[in-house]
Tab-separated table of C-alpha atoms in Angstrom:
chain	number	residue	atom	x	y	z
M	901	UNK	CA	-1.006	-5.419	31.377
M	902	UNK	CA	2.124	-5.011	30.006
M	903	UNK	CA	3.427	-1.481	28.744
M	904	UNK	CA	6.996	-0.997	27.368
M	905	UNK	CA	8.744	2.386	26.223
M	906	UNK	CA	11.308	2.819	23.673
M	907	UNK	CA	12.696	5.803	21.198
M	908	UNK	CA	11.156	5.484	17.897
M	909	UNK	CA	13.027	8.315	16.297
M	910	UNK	CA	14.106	12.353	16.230
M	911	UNK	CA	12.321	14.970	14.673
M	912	UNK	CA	14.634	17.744	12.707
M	913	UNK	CA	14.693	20.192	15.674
M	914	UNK	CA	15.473	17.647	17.982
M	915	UNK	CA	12.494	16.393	19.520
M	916	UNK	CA	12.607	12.778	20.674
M	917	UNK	CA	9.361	10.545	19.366
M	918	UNK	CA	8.663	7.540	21.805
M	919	UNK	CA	6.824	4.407	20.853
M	920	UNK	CA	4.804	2.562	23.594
M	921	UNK	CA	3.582	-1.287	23.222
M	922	UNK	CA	0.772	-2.379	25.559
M	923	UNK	CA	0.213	-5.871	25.865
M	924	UNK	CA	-2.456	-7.598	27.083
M	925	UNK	CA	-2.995	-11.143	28.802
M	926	UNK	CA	-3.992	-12.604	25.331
M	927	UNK	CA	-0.687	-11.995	23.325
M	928	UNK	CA	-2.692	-8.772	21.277
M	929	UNK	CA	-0.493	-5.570	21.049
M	930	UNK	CA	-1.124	-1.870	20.511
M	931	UNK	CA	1.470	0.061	19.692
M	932	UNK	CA	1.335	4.107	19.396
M	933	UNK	CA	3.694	7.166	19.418
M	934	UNK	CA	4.081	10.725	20.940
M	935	UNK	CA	4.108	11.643	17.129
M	936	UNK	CA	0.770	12.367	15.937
M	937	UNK	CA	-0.303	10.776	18.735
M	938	UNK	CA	-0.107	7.892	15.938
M	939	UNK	CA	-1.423	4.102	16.144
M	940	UNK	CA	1.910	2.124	14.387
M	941	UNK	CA	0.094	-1.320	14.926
M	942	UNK	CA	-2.308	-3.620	16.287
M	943	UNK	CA	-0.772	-7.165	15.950
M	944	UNK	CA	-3.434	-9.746	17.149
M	945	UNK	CA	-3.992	-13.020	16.134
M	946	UNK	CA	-5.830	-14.972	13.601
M	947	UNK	CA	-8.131	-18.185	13.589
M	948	UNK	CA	-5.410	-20.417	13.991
M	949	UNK	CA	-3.223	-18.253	16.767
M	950	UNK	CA	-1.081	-16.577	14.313
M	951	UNK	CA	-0.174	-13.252	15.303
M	952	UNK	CA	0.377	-10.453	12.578
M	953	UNK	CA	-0.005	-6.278	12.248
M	954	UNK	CA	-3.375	-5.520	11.040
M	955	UNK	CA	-2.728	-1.923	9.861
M	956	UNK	CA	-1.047	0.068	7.454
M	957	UNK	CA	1.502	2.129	8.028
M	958	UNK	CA	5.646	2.444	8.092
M	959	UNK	CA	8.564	0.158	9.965
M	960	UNK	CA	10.398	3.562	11.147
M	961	UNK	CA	9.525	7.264	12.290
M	962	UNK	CA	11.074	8.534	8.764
M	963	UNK	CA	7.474	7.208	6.995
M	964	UNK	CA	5.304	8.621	9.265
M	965	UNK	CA	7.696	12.030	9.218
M	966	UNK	CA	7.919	12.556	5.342
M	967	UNK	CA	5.665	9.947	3.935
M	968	UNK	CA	2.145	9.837	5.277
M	969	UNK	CA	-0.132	11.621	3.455
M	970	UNK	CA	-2.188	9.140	3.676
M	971	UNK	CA	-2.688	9.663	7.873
M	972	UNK	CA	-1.913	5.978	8.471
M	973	UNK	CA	-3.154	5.710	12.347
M	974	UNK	CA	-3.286	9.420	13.051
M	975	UNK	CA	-5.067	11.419	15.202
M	976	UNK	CA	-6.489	13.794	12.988
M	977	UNK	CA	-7.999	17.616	14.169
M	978	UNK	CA	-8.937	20.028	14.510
M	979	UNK	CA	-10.833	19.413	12.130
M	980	UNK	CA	-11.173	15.766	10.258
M	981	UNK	CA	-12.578	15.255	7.109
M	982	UNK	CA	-13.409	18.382	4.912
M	983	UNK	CA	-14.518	21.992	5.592
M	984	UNK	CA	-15.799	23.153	2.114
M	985	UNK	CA	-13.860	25.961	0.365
M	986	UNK	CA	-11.420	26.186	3.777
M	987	UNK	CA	-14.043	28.711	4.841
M	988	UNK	CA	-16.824	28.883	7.877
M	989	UNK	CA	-18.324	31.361	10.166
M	990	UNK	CA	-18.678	31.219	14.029
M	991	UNK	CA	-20.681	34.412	15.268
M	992	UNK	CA	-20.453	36.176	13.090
M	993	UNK	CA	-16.942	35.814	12.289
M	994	UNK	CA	-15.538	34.203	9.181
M	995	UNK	CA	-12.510	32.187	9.011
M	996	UNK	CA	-10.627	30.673	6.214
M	997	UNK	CA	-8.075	27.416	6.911
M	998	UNK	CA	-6.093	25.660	4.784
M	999	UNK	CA	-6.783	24.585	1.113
M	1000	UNK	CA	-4.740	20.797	1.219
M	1001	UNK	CA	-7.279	19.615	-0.656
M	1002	UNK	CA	-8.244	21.689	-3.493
M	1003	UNK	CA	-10.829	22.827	-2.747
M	1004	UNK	CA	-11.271	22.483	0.566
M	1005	UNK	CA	-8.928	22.143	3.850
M	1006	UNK	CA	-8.670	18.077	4.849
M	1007	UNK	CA	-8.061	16.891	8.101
M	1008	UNK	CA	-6.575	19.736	9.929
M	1009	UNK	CA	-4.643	21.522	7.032
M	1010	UNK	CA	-0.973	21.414	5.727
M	1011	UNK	CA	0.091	20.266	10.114
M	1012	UNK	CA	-2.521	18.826	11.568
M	1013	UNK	CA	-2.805	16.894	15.093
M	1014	UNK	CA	-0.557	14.627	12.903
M	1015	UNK	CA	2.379	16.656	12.539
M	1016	UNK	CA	3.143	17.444	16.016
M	1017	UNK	CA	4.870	15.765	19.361
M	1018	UNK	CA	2.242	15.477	22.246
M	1019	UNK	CA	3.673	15.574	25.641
M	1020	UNK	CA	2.262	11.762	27.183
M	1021	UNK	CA	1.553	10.052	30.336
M	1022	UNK	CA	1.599	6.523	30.898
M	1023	UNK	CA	-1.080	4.770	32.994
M	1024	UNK	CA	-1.877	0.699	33.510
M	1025	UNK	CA	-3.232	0.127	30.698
M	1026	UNK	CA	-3.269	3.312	28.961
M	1027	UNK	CA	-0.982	5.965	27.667
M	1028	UNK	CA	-2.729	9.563	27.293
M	1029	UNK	CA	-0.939	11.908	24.766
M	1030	UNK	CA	-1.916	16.122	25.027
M	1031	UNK	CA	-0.959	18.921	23.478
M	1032	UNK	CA	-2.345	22.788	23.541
M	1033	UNK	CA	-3.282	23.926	19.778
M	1034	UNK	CA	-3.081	27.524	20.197
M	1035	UNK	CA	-4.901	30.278	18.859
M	1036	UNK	CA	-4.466	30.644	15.131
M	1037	UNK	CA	-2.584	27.437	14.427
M	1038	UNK	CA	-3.797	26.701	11.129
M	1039	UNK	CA	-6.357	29.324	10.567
M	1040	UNK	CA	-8.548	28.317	13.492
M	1041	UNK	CA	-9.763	30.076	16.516
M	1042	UNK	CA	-9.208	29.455	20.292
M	1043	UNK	CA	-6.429	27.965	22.574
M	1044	UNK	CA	-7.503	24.212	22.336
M	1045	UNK	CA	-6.123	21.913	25.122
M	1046	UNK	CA	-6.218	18.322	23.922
M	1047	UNK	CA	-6.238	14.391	25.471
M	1048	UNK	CA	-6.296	11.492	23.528
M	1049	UNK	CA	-5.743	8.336	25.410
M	1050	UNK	CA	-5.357	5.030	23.647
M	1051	UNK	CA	-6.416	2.051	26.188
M	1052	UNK	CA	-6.045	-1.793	25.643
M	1053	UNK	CA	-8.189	-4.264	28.152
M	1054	UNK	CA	-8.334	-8.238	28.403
M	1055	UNK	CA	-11.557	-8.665	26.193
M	1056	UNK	CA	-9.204	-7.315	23.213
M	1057	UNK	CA	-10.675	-4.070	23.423
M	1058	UNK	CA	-8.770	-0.862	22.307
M	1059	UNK	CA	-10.373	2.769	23.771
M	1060	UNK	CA	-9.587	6.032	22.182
M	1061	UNK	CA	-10.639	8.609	24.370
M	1062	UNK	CA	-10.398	12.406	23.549
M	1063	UNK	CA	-11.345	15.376	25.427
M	1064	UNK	CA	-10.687	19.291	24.708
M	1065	UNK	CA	-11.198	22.691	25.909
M	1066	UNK	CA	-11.230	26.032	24.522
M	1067	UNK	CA	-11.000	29.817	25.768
M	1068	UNK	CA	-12.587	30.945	22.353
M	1069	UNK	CA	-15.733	29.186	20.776
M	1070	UNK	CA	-13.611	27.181	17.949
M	1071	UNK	CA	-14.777	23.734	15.662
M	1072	UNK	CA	-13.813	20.761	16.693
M	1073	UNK	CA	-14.098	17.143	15.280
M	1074	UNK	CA	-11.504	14.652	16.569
M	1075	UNK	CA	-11.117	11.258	15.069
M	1076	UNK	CA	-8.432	8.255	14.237
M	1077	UNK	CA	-7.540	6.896	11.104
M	1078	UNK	CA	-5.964	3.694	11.294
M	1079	UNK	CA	-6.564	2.297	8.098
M	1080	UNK	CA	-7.088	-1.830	8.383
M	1081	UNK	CA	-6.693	-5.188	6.452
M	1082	UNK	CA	-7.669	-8.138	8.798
M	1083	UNK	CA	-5.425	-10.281	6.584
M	1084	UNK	CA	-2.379	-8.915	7.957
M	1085	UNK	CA	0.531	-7.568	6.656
M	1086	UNK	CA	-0.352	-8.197	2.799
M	1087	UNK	CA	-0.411	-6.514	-0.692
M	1088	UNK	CA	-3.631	-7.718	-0.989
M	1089	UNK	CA	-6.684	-5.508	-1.283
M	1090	UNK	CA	-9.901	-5.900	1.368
M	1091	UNK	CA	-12.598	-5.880	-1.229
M	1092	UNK	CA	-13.381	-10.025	0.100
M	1093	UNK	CA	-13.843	-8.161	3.641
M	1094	UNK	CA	-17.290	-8.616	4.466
M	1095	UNK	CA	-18.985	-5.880	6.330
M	1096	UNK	CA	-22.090	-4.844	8.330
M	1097	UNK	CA	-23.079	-0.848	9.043
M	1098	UNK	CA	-25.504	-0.330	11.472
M	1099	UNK	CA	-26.504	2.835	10.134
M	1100	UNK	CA	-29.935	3.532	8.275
M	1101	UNK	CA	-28.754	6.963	6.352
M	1102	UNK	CA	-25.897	8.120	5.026
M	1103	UNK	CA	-24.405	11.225	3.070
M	1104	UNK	CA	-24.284	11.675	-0.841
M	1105	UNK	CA	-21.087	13.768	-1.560
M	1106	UNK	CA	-20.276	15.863	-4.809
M	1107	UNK	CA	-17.223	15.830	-7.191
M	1108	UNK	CA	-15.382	17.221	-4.147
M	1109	UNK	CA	-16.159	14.913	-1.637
M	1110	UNK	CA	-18.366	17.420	0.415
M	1111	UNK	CA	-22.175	16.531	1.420
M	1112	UNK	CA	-24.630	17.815	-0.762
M	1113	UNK	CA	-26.393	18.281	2.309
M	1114	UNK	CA	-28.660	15.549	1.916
M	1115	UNK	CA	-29.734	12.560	4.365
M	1116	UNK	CA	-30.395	9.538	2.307
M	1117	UNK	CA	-31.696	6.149	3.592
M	1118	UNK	CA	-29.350	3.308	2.699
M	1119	UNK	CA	-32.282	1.101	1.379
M	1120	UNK	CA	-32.388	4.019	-1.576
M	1121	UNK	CA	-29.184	2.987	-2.212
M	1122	UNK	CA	-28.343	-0.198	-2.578
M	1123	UNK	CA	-24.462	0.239	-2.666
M	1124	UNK	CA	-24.345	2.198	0.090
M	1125	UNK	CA	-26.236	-0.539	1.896
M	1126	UNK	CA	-24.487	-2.682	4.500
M	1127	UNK	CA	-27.369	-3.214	6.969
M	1128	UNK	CA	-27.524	-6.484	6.006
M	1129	UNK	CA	-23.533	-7.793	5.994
M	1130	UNK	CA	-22.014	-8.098	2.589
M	1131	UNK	CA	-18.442	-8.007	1.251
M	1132	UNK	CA	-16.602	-4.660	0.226
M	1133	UNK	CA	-16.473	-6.135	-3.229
M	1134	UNK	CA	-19.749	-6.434	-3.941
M	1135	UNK	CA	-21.193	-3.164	-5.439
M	1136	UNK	CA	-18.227	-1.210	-4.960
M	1137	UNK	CA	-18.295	-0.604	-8.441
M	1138	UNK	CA	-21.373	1.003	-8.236
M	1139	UNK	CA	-20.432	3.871	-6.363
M	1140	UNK	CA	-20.225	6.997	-7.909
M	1141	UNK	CA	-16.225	7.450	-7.217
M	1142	UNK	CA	-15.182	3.923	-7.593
M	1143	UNK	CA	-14.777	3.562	-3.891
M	1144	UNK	CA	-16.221	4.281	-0.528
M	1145	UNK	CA	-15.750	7.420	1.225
M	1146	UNK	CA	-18.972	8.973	2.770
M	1147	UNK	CA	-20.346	9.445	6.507
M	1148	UNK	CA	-23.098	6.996	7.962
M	1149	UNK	CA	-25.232	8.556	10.370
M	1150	UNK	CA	-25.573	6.676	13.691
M	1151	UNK	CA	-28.805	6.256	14.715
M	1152	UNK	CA	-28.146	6.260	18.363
M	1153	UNK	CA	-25.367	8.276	19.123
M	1154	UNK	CA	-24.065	8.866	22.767
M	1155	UNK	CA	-24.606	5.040	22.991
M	1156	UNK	CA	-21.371	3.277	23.210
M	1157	UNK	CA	-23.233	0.101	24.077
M	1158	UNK	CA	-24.464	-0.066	20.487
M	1159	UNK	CA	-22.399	-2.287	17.703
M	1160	UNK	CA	-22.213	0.589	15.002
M	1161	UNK	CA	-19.478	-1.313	12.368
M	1162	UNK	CA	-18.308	-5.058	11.957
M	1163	UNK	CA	-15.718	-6.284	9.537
M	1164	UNK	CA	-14.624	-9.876	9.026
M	1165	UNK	CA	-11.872	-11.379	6.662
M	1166	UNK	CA	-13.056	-14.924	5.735
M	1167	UNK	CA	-9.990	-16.398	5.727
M	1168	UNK	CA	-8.053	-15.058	8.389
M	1169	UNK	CA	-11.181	-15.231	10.909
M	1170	UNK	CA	-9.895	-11.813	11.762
M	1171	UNK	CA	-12.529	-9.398	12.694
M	1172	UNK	CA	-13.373	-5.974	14.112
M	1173	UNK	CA	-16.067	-4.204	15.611
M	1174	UNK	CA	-16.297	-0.463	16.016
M	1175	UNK	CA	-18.470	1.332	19.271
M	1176	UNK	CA	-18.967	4.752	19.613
M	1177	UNK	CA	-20.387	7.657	21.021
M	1178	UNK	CA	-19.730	9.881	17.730
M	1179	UNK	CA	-22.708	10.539	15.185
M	1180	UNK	CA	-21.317	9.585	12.440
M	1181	UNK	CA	-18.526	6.983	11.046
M	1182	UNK	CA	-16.763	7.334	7.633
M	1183	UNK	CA	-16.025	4.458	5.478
M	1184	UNK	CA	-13.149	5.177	3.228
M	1185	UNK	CA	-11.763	1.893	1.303
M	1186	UNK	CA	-8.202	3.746	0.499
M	1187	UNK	CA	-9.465	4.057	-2.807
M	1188	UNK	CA	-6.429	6.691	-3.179
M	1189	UNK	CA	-3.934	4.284	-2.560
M	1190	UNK	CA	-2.624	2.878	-6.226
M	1191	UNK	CA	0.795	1.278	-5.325
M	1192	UNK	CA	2.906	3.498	-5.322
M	1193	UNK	CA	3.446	4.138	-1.808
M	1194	UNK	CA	5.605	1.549	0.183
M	1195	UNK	CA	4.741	0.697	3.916
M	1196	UNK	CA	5.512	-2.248	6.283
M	1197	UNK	CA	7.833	-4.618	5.311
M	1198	UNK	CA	8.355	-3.306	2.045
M	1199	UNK	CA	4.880	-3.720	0.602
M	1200	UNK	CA	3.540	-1.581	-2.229
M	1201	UNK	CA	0.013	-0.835	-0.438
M	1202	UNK	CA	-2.378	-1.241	-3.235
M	1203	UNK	CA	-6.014	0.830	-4.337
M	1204	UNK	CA	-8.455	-0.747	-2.033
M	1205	UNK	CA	-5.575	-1.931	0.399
M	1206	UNK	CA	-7.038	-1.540	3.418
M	1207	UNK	CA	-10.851	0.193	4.769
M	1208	UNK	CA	-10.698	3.106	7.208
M	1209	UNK	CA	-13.857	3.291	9.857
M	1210	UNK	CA	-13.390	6.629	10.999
M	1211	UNK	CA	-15.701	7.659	14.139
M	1212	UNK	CA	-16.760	11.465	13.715
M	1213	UNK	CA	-19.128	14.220	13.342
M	1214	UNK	CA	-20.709	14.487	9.987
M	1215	UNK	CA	-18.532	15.998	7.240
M	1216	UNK	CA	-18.330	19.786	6.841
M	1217	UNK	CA	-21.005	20.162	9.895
M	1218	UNK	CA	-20.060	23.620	10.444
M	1219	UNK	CA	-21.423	24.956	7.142
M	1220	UNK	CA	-24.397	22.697	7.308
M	1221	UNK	CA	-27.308	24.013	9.836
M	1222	UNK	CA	-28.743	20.611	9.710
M	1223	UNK	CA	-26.028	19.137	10.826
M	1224	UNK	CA	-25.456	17.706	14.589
M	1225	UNK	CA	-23.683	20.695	16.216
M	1226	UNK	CA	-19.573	20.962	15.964
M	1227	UNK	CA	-18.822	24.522	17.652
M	1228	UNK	CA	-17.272	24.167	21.443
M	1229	UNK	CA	-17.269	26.883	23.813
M	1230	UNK	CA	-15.661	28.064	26.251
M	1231	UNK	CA	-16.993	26.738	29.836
M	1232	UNK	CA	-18.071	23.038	27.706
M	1233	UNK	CA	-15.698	19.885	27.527
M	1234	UNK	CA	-15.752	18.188	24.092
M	1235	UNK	CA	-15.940	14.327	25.171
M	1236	UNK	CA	-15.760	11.111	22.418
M	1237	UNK	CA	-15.324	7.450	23.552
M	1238	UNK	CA	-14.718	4.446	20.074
M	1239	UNK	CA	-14.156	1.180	20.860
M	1240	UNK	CA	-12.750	-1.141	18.755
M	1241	UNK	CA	-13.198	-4.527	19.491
M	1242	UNK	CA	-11.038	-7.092	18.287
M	1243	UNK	CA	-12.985	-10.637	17.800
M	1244	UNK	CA	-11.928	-14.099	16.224
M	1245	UNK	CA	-14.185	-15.643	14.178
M	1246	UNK	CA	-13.858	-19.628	13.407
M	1247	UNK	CA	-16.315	-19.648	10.115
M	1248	UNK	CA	-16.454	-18.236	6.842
M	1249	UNK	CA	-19.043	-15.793	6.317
């Protein structure tokens, strides 16, 4: 394995930003950065050997340092997703965080995991970023030490690893959000994408993007249904915000061994398949892109531009008792392993 080092840019109180590339024996590259603790690309190839960057993001640190509101490849905490109204309770205790997303705090509040430099490590085939989110940082309680290693193996397999501990009981859900087009670097949307979801439930959301609370089998609703693999496209329109962005609920979790997402691009052969030991997995289809935003090699990333698969708890699980549990402790470790699994495939589905 082959991992190279280089500066990627400055932040404005003079903290150096490192990119590192690990290659593996079959030409695929990961590349991340001590900012964010930020994926930057995955370049692997296509059916026909052709090697190009299969995620969204910026050519230079100045995108991901002003521009991305989006979270192109971040590591998002301590909190992805939403917490409804900013507000939750922990014994007794209520807390307010961040309203970034009117009405509710998004992924962390106003600086996230995103928006700082994590100290890093390199190993083989690894690099492991960490950082200490202290008590208070952004409305939320505890002294939270934080490890997020990205790995890259032979069978084109990329591991994000994250553990944490806390000295005050705290909520935690870690994720990443690379957001994807298996066609490459492209201003084309991924609604021809076809996809297949494991899960057998997922969660209904209000005008706000919160769960109503409600666990609703896929097979009561058909556009929310991708048991059975079908393309992005297909009843996209049918959803009630013109897009996807809602939780599936994994009906195994703790099993890593168990294929939980797949997504193929017919013409590229392209494909990717998501493992993980989370309960849940959002699929977001960057339905608040619009074109306005310019990325990679200059390209205006367009509404449906790219589909986000990110590996989680459910939404807003702290103010949900029926909810798989999202407080850590002191004296616990807060563990999550996702693969993502690059694969080539030779025929159109």
């Amino acid at each position: 394995m082959k991992i190279t080092k280089t500066l990627f840019g400055t932040t404005d109180d003079g903290k150096e930003v490192y990119k590192f590339a690990i290659e593996n024996k079959n030409g695929l590259v990961l590349e991340v950065v001590s900012y964010g603790a930020i994926i930057v690309g995955i370049k692997c190839p296509d059916k026909n050997g052709k090697l190009d960057d299969i995620t969204l993001g910026f050519d230079d640190f100045e995108g991901y340092y002003r521009l991305n509101v989006p979270y192109f490849g971040a590591t998002i905490g301590r909190v992805c997703n939403r917490i409804a109204n900013g507000t939750f309770e922990i014994d007794g205790v209520t807390y307010h965080v961040p309203i970034n997303d009117p009405p509710n705090s998004l992924h962390g509040g106003w600086l996230g995991f995103d928006k700082h430099v994590w100290s890093y490590q390199t190993n083989d085939d690894s690099i492991t970023f960490s950082r200490t989110s202290v008590d208070g940082e952004e409305g939320f309680p505890g002294n939270l030490n934080i490890q997020v290693t990205y790995g890259l193996n032979d069978d084109n397999e990329i591991h994000f690893n994250v553990t944490a501990t806390t000295d005050k009981a705290t909520v935690i859900n870690i994720t990443n959000h690379s957001y994807f087009n298996l066609a490459g670097q492209t201003d084309a949307n991924v609604l021809n994408h076809v996809a297949q979801i494991t899960a057998e439930s997922y969660l209904p959301t209000n005008e706000y993007n919160i769960p109503t609370g409600q666990i609703v089998p896929v097979k009561d609703a058909p556009a929310f249904d991708f048991t059975t693999a079908k393309a992005f496209g297909k009843d996209i329109r049918d959803t009630p915000n013109d897009g996807y962005d809602n939780n599936y609920c994994i009906t195994s979790p703790g099993d890593i061994t168990k294929l939980q997402a797949r997504v193929t691009e017919p013409n590229s052969g392209r494909g990717i398949e998501i493992y993980t030991t989370q309960p849940g997995v959002q699929l977001y289809t960057a339905n608040g892109l619009d074109g306005g935003l310019v990325g990679k090699h200059g390209i205006a990333y367009p509404k449906y531009g790219a589909f986000c698969l990110e590996t989680q708890n459910w939404p807003d699980a702290i103010n949900h008792e029926n909810f798989p549990k999202s407080i850590l402790r002191p004296g616990e470790t807060y563990k999550n392993t996702t693969v993502y699994k690059l694969i080539v495939v030779n025929t159109n589905e």
